[in-house]
Tab-separated table of C-alpha atoms and ligand atoms in Angstrom:
chain	number	residue	atom	x	y	z
A	28	MET	CA	7.477	9.498	5.629
A	29	ASN	CA	3.103	9.263	6.743
A	30	ASN	CA	1.926	11.874	3.903
A	31	ASN	CA	-1.267	9.901	1.911
A	32	HIS	CA	-0.287	8.865	-1.377
A	33	LYS	CA	-3.238	6.764	-3.674
A	34	TYR	CA	-1.253	4.644	-5.191
A	35	GLY	CA	2.570	3.575	-5.410
A	36	ILE	CA	4.937	1.039	-4.968
A	37	VAL	CA	7.659	-0.347	-2.440
A	38	LEU	CA	9.925	-3.340	-3.442
A	39	HIS	CA	12.505	-5.171	-1.355
A	40	GLY	CA	15.406	-6.881	-3.068
A	41	GLY	CA	17.085	-8.995	0.598
A	42	ALA	CA	17.766	-8.184	3.634
A	43	GLY	CA	21.085	-9.178	5.674
A	44	THR	CA	24.860	-8.470	6.286
A	45	ILE	CA	25.259	-5.672	3.426
A	46	LEU	CA	27.922	-3.145	4.145
A	47	ARG	CA	29.301	0.273	2.805
A	48	GLU	CA	32.614	-1.107	3.043
A	49	ASN	CA	32.273	-4.438	1.397
A	50	MET	CA	30.534	-2.842	-1.609
A	51	ASN	CA	32.052	-1.599	-4.313
A	52	GLU	CA	30.463	1.241	-6.337
A	53	GLU	CA	29.959	-0.140	-9.532
A	54	LEU	CA	27.310	-3.221	-8.327
A	55	GLU	CA	26.124	-0.912	-6.120
A	56	LYS	CA	25.005	0.566	-9.370
A	57	LEU	CA	24.050	-2.194	-10.626
A	58	TYR	CA	21.125	-3.001	-8.081
A	59	ILE	CA	20.251	0.509	-7.980
A	60	LYS	CA	19.214	0.576	-11.269
A	61	LYS	CA	17.306	-3.001	-11.509
A	62	LEU	CA	16.082	-1.605	-8.243
A	63	GLN	CA	14.762	1.098	-10.768
A	64	GLU	CA	13.743	-0.984	-12.753
A	65	ALA	CA	11.878	-2.582	-10.955
A	66	LEU	CA	9.693	0.205	-9.361
A	67	ASP	CA	9.396	1.726	-12.671
A	68	SER	CA	7.488	-1.165	-14.191
A	69	GLY	CA	5.450	-1.937	-11.342
A	70	TYR	CA	4.405	2.207	-11.092
A	71	ALA	CA	4.245	2.422	-15.065
A	72	ILE	CA	1.267	-0.027	-15.056
A	73	LEU	CA	-0.359	1.697	-11.989
A	74	GLU	CA	-0.317	5.403	-13.402
A	75	LYS	CA	-1.826	3.985	-16.191
A	76	ASN	CA	-4.768	2.776	-13.795
A	77	GLY	CA	-3.480	-1.199	-13.393
A	78	SER	CA	-4.005	-3.238	-10.716
A	79	ALA	CA	-2.169	-3.671	-7.485
A	80	LEU	CA	-1.916	-7.619	-8.369
A	81	ASP	CA	-0.395	-6.445	-11.849
A	82	ALA	CA	2.543	-4.541	-10.582
A	83	VAL	CA	3.198	-6.138	-7.431
A	84	THR	CA	3.836	-8.693	-10.375
A	85	ALA	CA	5.659	-6.525	-12.889
A	86	ALA	CA	8.380	-5.718	-10.218
A	87	VAL	CA	8.937	-9.305	-8.830
A	88	ASN	CA	9.166	-10.339	-12.189
A	89	VAL	CA	12.353	-7.964	-13.400
A	90	MET	CA	14.298	-8.789	-9.965
A	91	GLU	CA	13.053	-12.568	-10.671
A	92	ASN	CA	14.712	-11.967	-14.565
A	93	SER	CA	18.437	-10.098	-12.728
A	94	PRO	CA	21.234	-12.497	-11.014
A	95	LEU	CA	21.657	-9.377	-8.366
A	96	PHE	CA	18.787	-11.087	-6.651
A	97	ASN	CA	18.343	-14.275	-4.556
A	98	ALA	CA	15.032	-14.959	-6.424
A	99	GLY	CA	14.365	-16.624	-9.768
A	100	LYS	CA	17.531	-16.873	-12.049
A	101	GLY	CA	20.241	-15.426	-8.884
A	102	SER	CA	18.183	-18.155	-6.454
A	103	VAL	CA	20.971	-19.749	-3.945
A	104	PHE	CA	21.866	-23.688	-3.565
A	105	SER	CA	20.370	-25.921	-1.622
A	106	ALA	CA	22.256	-28.186	0.146
A	107	ALA	CA	21.590	-30.585	-3.330
A	108	GLY	CA	22.704	-28.546	-5.370
A	109	LYS	CA	19.864	-27.614	-6.968
A	110	ASN	CA	18.180	-24.244	-6.693
A	111	GLU	CA	14.565	-24.877	-4.999
A	112	MET	CA	12.737	-21.610	-5.282
A	113	ASP	CA	9.432	-21.014	-3.333
A	114	ALA	CA	6.512	-17.078	-4.101
A	115	SER	CA	3.618	-16.504	-3.264
A	116	ILE	CA	1.253	-13.589	-4.431
A	117	MET	CA	-2.205	-11.892	-2.267
A	118	ASP	CA	-4.786	-10.012	-3.742
A	119	GLY	CA	-5.882	-7.573	-0.539
A	120	HIS	CA	-9.298	-6.882	-1.426
A	121	THR	CA	-10.321	-10.537	-2.474
A	122	LEU	CA	-7.928	-12.402	0.398
A	123	GLN	CA	-7.360	-14.557	-2.987
A	124	ALA	CA	-3.649	-16.111	-1.940
A	125	GLY	CA	-1.258	-18.375	-3.966
A	126	ALA	CA	1.976	-19.619	-3.911
A	127	VAL	CA	4.667	-22.145	-4.486
A	128	ALA	CA	7.048	-23.797	-3.407
A	129	SER	CA	10.311	-25.748	-3.891
A	130	VAL	CA	10.044	-25.932	-8.281
A	131	THR	CA	12.757	-25.485	-10.158
A	132	LYS	CA	11.695	-24.986	-13.291
A	133	ILE	CA	9.552	-22.132	-13.476
A	134	LYS	CA	11.402	-19.079	-14.997
A	135	ASN	CA	9.612	-16.917	-12.212
A	136	PRO	CA	8.169	-18.706	-9.492
A	137	ILE	CA	5.457	-15.307	-9.156
A	138	THR	CA	3.731	-15.881	-12.470
A	139	ALA	CA	3.299	-19.161	-11.412
A	140	ALA	CA	2.098	-18.631	-7.367
A	141	ARG	CA	-0.326	-15.772	-9.228
A	142	CYS	CA	-1.923	-18.618	-11.808
A	143	VAL	CA	-2.470	-21.146	-8.634
A	144	MET	CA	-4.166	-17.976	-6.896
A	145	GLU	CA	-6.182	-17.922	-10.252
A	146	LYS	CA	-6.612	-20.700	-12.064
A	147	SER	CA	-6.424	-23.026	-8.974
A	148	ALA	CA	-9.102	-23.989	-6.154
A	149	HIS	CA	-6.092	-23.818	-3.713
A	150	VAL	CA	-3.101	-21.329	-2.011
A	151	LEU	CA	-0.298	-24.032	-2.360
A	152	LEU	CA	1.446	-26.147	-4.525
A	153	ILE	CA	4.380	-27.271	-4.311
A	154	GLY	CA	7.677	-29.352	-6.027
A	155	THR	CA	6.874	-31.526	-9.868
A	156	GLY	CA	3.427	-31.167	-8.722
A	157	ALA	CA	3.364	-27.084	-8.647
A	158	GLU	CA	5.473	-27.797	-12.429
A	159	GLU	CA	3.321	-29.808	-13.688
A	160	PHE	CA	0.442	-27.616	-12.876
A	161	ALA	CA	1.808	-24.676	-14.457
A	162	LYS	CA	3.091	-26.221	-17.892
A	163	GLU	CA	-0.399	-27.138	-18.175
A	164	LYS	CA	-1.462	-23.338	-17.845
A	165	GLY	CA	1.732	-23.058	-20.126
A	166	ILE	CA	3.870	-21.264	-17.567
A	167	GLU	CA	7.227	-20.782	-19.379
A	168	LEU	CA	9.153	-23.915	-17.572
A	169	VAL	CA	12.945	-23.786	-18.771
A	170	ASP	CA	15.749	-26.440	-18.071
A	171	GLU	CA	17.507	-26.419	-14.467
A	172	SER	CA	21.099	-25.104	-15.517
A	173	TYR	CA	19.245	-21.363	-16.113
A	174	PHE	CA	18.979	-20.755	-12.743
A	175	PHE	CA	23.311	-21.641	-12.120
A	176	ASP	CA	25.618	-19.112	-11.302
A	177	GLU	CA	28.557	-19.234	-11.142
A	178	MET	CA	28.875	-16.651	-8.051
A	179	ARG	CA	26.321	-18.225	-6.139
A	180	TRP	CA	27.769	-21.780	-7.140
A	181	LYS	CA	30.902	-20.543	-4.924
A	182	GLN	CA	29.373	-19.614	-2.400
A	183	PHE	CA	27.467	-22.500	-2.073
A	184	GLN	CA	30.595	-24.774	-1.456
A	185	LYS	CA	31.856	-22.456	0.774
A	186	ILE	CA	28.882	-22.310	2.937
A	187	LYS	CA	28.889	-26.776	2.088
A	188	GLU	CA	32.749	-26.285	3.860
A	189	ILE	CA	31.447	-24.569	6.576
A	190	GLN	CA	28.534	-26.689	6.582
A	191	LYS	CA	25.389	-24.533	7.987
A	192	ILE	CA	22.136	-23.142	6.822
A	193	GLN	CA	22.202	-19.902	6.906
A	194	LEU	CA	20.981	-16.483	5.292
A	195	ASP	CA	21.741	-15.315	2.175
A	196	HIS	CA	24.333	-12.391	3.547
A	197	SER	CA	25.512	-13.164	6.904
A	198	ASP	CA	27.264	-16.067	9.210
A	199	ASP	CA	26.423	-16.804	12.025
A	200	LYS	CA	28.329	-13.324	14.163
A	201	GLY	CA	26.257	-11.867	11.262
A	202	GLU	CA	28.913	-11.350	9.652
A	203	MET	CA	30.165	-11.440	5.168
A	204	ILE	CA	30.447	-15.074	5.122
A	205	ASN	CA	33.280	-14.964	4.110
A	206	PRO	CA	34.705	-10.866	3.104
A	207	GLU	CA	37.404	-12.395	0.740
A	208	GLU	CA	37.767	-12.019	-3.157
A	209	PRO	CA	34.878	-13.157	-5.143
A	210	PHE	CA	33.078	-13.734	-2.482
A	211	LYS	CA	33.371	-10.227	-0.692
A	212	ASP	CA	30.282	-8.937	-3.249
A	213	GLU	CA	27.729	-11.394	-2.219
A	214	LYS	CA	25.148	-9.518	-1.314
A	215	PHE	CA	22.214	-11.230	-2.547
A	216	GLY	CA	18.660	-11.176	-1.367
A	217	THR	CA	14.773	-12.673	-1.055
A	218	VAL	CA	12.267	-9.832	-3.654
A	219	GLY	CA	9.718	-8.641	-3.004
A	220	ALA	CA	6.931	-5.513	-3.108
A	221	VAL	CA	3.539	-4.662	-2.311
A	222	ALA	CA	1.361	-1.945	-4.347
A	223	LEU	CA	-1.636	0.966	-3.438
A	224	ASP	CA	-3.812	1.304	-7.195
A	225	LYS	CA	-5.420	4.161	-7.800
A	226	HIS	CA	-8.338	1.899	-7.252
A	227	GLY	CA	-7.367	1.658	-3.288
A	228	ASN	CA	-6.803	-2.209	-3.850
A	229	LEU	CA	-3.553	-3.725	-2.455
A	230	ALA	CA	-1.644	-6.781	-2.859
A	231	ALA	CA	1.621	-8.721	-1.751
A	232	GLY	CA	4.432	-10.222	-3.580
A	233	THR	CA	7.489	-12.605	-2.410
A	234	SER	CA	10.304	-14.616	-4.237
A	235	THR	CA	13.175	-16.650	-3.273
A	236	GLY	CA	15.390	-19.208	-3.465
A	237	GLY	CA	15.417	-19.501	0.606
A	238	MET	CA	18.359	-20.184	2.330
A	239	THR	CA	21.989	-21.276	1.093
A	240	ASN	CA	22.847	-25.168	1.576
A	241	LYS	CA	19.241	-26.104	2.879
A	242	LYS	CA	18.313	-29.592	3.589
A	243	PHE	CA	15.225	-31.994	3.486
A	244	GLY	CA	12.745	-30.169	1.813
A	245	ARG	CA	12.829	-26.844	3.960
A	246	VAL	CA	10.873	-24.147	3.112
A	247	GLY	CA	10.609	-20.990	4.060
A	248	ASP	CA	8.531	-17.588	4.977
A	249	SER	CA	8.007	-16.317	1.851
A	250	PRO	CA	5.015	-18.397	0.193
A	251	ILE	CA	3.934	-18.882	3.685
A	252	ILE	CA	0.306	-16.588	3.229
A	253	GLY	CA	0.351	-14.297	6.973
A	254	ALA	CA	4.137	-14.734	7.637
A	255	GLY	CA	6.014	-13.977	4.420
A	256	ASN	CA	2.991	-12.799	2.157
A	257	TYR	CA	0.319	-10.610	3.292
A	258	ALA	CA	-2.231	-8.113	1.799
A	259	ASN	CA	-5.651	-6.578	2.895
A	260	ASN	CA	-7.131	-3.558	1.590
A	261	THR	CA	-8.637	-3.174	5.537
A	262	THR	CA	-4.804	-3.100	6.554
A	263	CYS	CA	-1.780	-3.062	4.546
A	264	ALA	CA	0.053	-5.219	2.279
A	265	VAL	CA	3.272	-6.764	2.826
A	266	SER	CA	6.410	-9.160	1.905
A	267	CYS	CA	9.304	-9.845	4.390
A	268	THR	CA	13.267	-10.594	4.103
A	269	GLY	CA	14.423	-12.692	6.467
A	270	HIS	CA	15.749	-15.339	8.880
A	271	GLY	CA	12.647	-17.284	7.511
A	272	GLU	CA	12.008	-19.663	10.135
A	273	TYR	CA	11.276	-16.840	12.464
A	274	PHE	CA	9.308	-14.965	9.887
A	275	ILE	CA	7.164	-18.099	10.569
A	276	ARG	CA	7.132	-18.699	14.369
A	277	ASN	CA	5.816	-15.188	14.187
A	278	VAL	CA	3.664	-14.940	12.097
A	279	VAL	CA	5.287	-11.465	10.669
A	280	ALA	CA	3.504	-10.293	7.738
A	281	TYR	CA	-0.462	-11.216	9.330
A	282	ASP	CA	0.819	-9.885	12.594
A	283	VAL	CA	1.902	-5.980	11.252
A	284	ALA	CA	-2.063	-6.358	9.891
A	285	ALA	CA	-3.777	-8.116	12.850
A	286	LEU	CA	-1.559	-5.025	15.031
A	287	MET	CA	-3.260	-1.967	12.495
A	288	ASN	CA	-6.673	-4.291	12.800
A	289	TYR	CA	-7.047	-5.271	16.997
A	290	LYS	CA	-4.653	-2.838	18.130
A	291	ASN	CA	-5.480	0.528	16.029
A	292	TYR	CA	-1.674	0.614	15.332
A	293	SER	CA	-0.171	2.988	13.071
A	294	LEU	CA	1.520	0.802	10.046
A	295	GLN	CA	4.390	2.300	11.322
A	296	GLU	CA	4.016	1.409	14.829
A	297	ALA	CA	2.945	-2.271	14.303
A	298	CYS	CA	6.503	-2.419	11.914
A	299	ASN	CA	8.233	-1.455	14.879
A	300	GLU	CA	6.820	-3.531	17.406
A	301	VAL	CA	6.820	-6.488	14.963
A	302	ILE	CA	10.630	-5.900	13.493
A	303	ASN	CA	12.587	-4.464	15.683
A	304	THR	CA	11.068	-5.058	18.855
A	305	LYS	CA	9.093	-9.070	18.874
A	306	LEU	CA	11.450	-10.658	16.097
A	307	LYS	CA	14.658	-8.687	17.525
A	308	GLN	CA	14.343	-9.819	20.964
A	309	GLN	CA	14.570	-13.701	19.383
A	310	GLY	CA	17.224	-12.828	17.372
A	311	GLY	CA	15.053	-12.713	14.629
A	312	GLU	CA	17.382	-11.333	11.463
A	313	GLY	CA	15.649	-9.609	8.685
A	314	GLY	CA	13.464	-6.392	7.421
A	315	LEU	CA	10.041	-6.227	5.184
A	316	ILE	CA	8.219	-3.819	3.381
A	317	ALA	CA	4.964	-2.135	3.637
A	318	ILE	CA	1.963	-0.238	2.650
A	319	ASP	CA	-1.457	0.866	4.118
A	320	LYS	CA	-4.510	1.610	2.831
A	321	ASN	CA	-3.605	5.052	2.853
A	322	GLY	CA	-0.560	4.683	1.154
A	323	ASN	CA	2.118	5.429	3.670
A	324	ILE	CA	5.011	2.918	3.324
A	325	GLN	CA	7.512	1.798	6.357
A	326	MET	CA	10.692	0.062	5.186
A	327	PRO	CA	12.566	-1.124	8.540
A	328	PHE	CA	15.046	-4.267	9.164
A	329	ASN	CA	16.927	-5.076	11.648
A	330	THR	CA	20.179	-6.450	9.671
A	331	LYS	CA	23.210	-3.767	8.711
A	332	GLY	CA	20.920	-3.469	5.414
A	333	MET	CA	18.253	-4.148	2.539
A	334	TYR	CA	17.885	-3.304	-0.855
A	335	ARG	CA	15.031	-1.466	-0.551
A	336	GLY	CA	12.749	1.233	-2.670
A	337	TYR	CA	9.657	3.134	-3.091
A	338	LYS	CA	7.765	4.833	-5.643
A	339	LEU	CA	4.506	6.792	-5.281
A	340	GLN	CA	2.402	9.436	-6.048
A	341	ASN	CA	3.683	12.607	-8.209
A	342	ASN	CA	6.800	10.672	-8.881
A	343	GLN	CA	7.963	10.518	-5.613
A	344	THR	CA	11.272	8.037	-5.359
A	345	GLY	CA	13.770	6.777	-3.344
A	346	ILE	CA	16.250	3.688	-3.221
A	347	PHE	CA	18.499	2.588	-0.727
A	348	ILE	CA	20.579	-0.217	0.508
A	349	PHE	CA	22.346	0.931	3.552
A	350	GLU	CA	21.142	1.274	7.591
B	30	LIG	N1	13.113	-15.139	4.326
B	30	LIG	C1	13.564	-16.148	3.087
B	30	LIG	C2	13.726	-17.611	3.657
B	30	LIG	O1	14.049	-17.970	4.974
B	30	LIG	C3	15.431	-16.119	2.607
B	30	LIG	C4	15.481	-14.063	2.516
B	30	LIG	O2	14.865	-13.259	2.685
B	30	LIG	O3	16.425	-14.587	2.160
B	30	LIG	O4	13.235	-18.446	3.203
């Protein structure tokens, strides 16, 4: 995928143990439809000369509003039985960034992250402070019950039983948490989007409910600029999904950009080095999506699957789930 494109959007809906044998046709169709809707909403903005930032925000909003993904409406439960969400966004043109973490009442955390970037002097706001800020700025807040999802609750109860903090899609053996009904369809995940607009500006956005049964105010990589999300017009835009602790320690999103910047790696070489060499050696499960300043794209992952898709100039498009 090394053709040059003048604009385009790439997105993910999470990586993990997503196996064809555990997926039913109907659910697969639902995922594809929602990913297509997210791609189309971002692409329409780019096509009309809109900004990469707007495209990324729109695409992430679509996925946040769907219970299919572990972000916004479909967020997983923390150990306290709450939905504690994280999100971040970065503008590759200005290198401005905004993020929120551990928020429980913001309907679209990515929108709040963008508001932090554009309307505050800060980068990362957390918890009730972030919610107070969002309220002040007219961002939609909802009752915590909005985020309740039956399937997620059952997943949480099951995981509580085995007392673990774990990646959304996998157990510690890299298998589905419980392949039996009603859990066999749990294939939810963090969402993210990266885009290049007609003006040559890059942006990246990531939104998540984090990891099921997370404790003590745990925050993952998604709202950490450079770890789960990064954009810089001189190199690329990156959004990650996977075991957040590994992504934080390896500063994954920034590392991809740094390899391009300092070592002149191509986007493909940089992504491959980080996901398939560095992280794999450490047992860090996950993947990322990336687009560079020339419109080259990459969607690498070292898990069994990753919900992903792209839509580039001239309507070149593709949606994939499995390896
Ligand atoms: N990266 C997210 C986290 O660790 C989880 C995910 O990608 O599903 O919070």
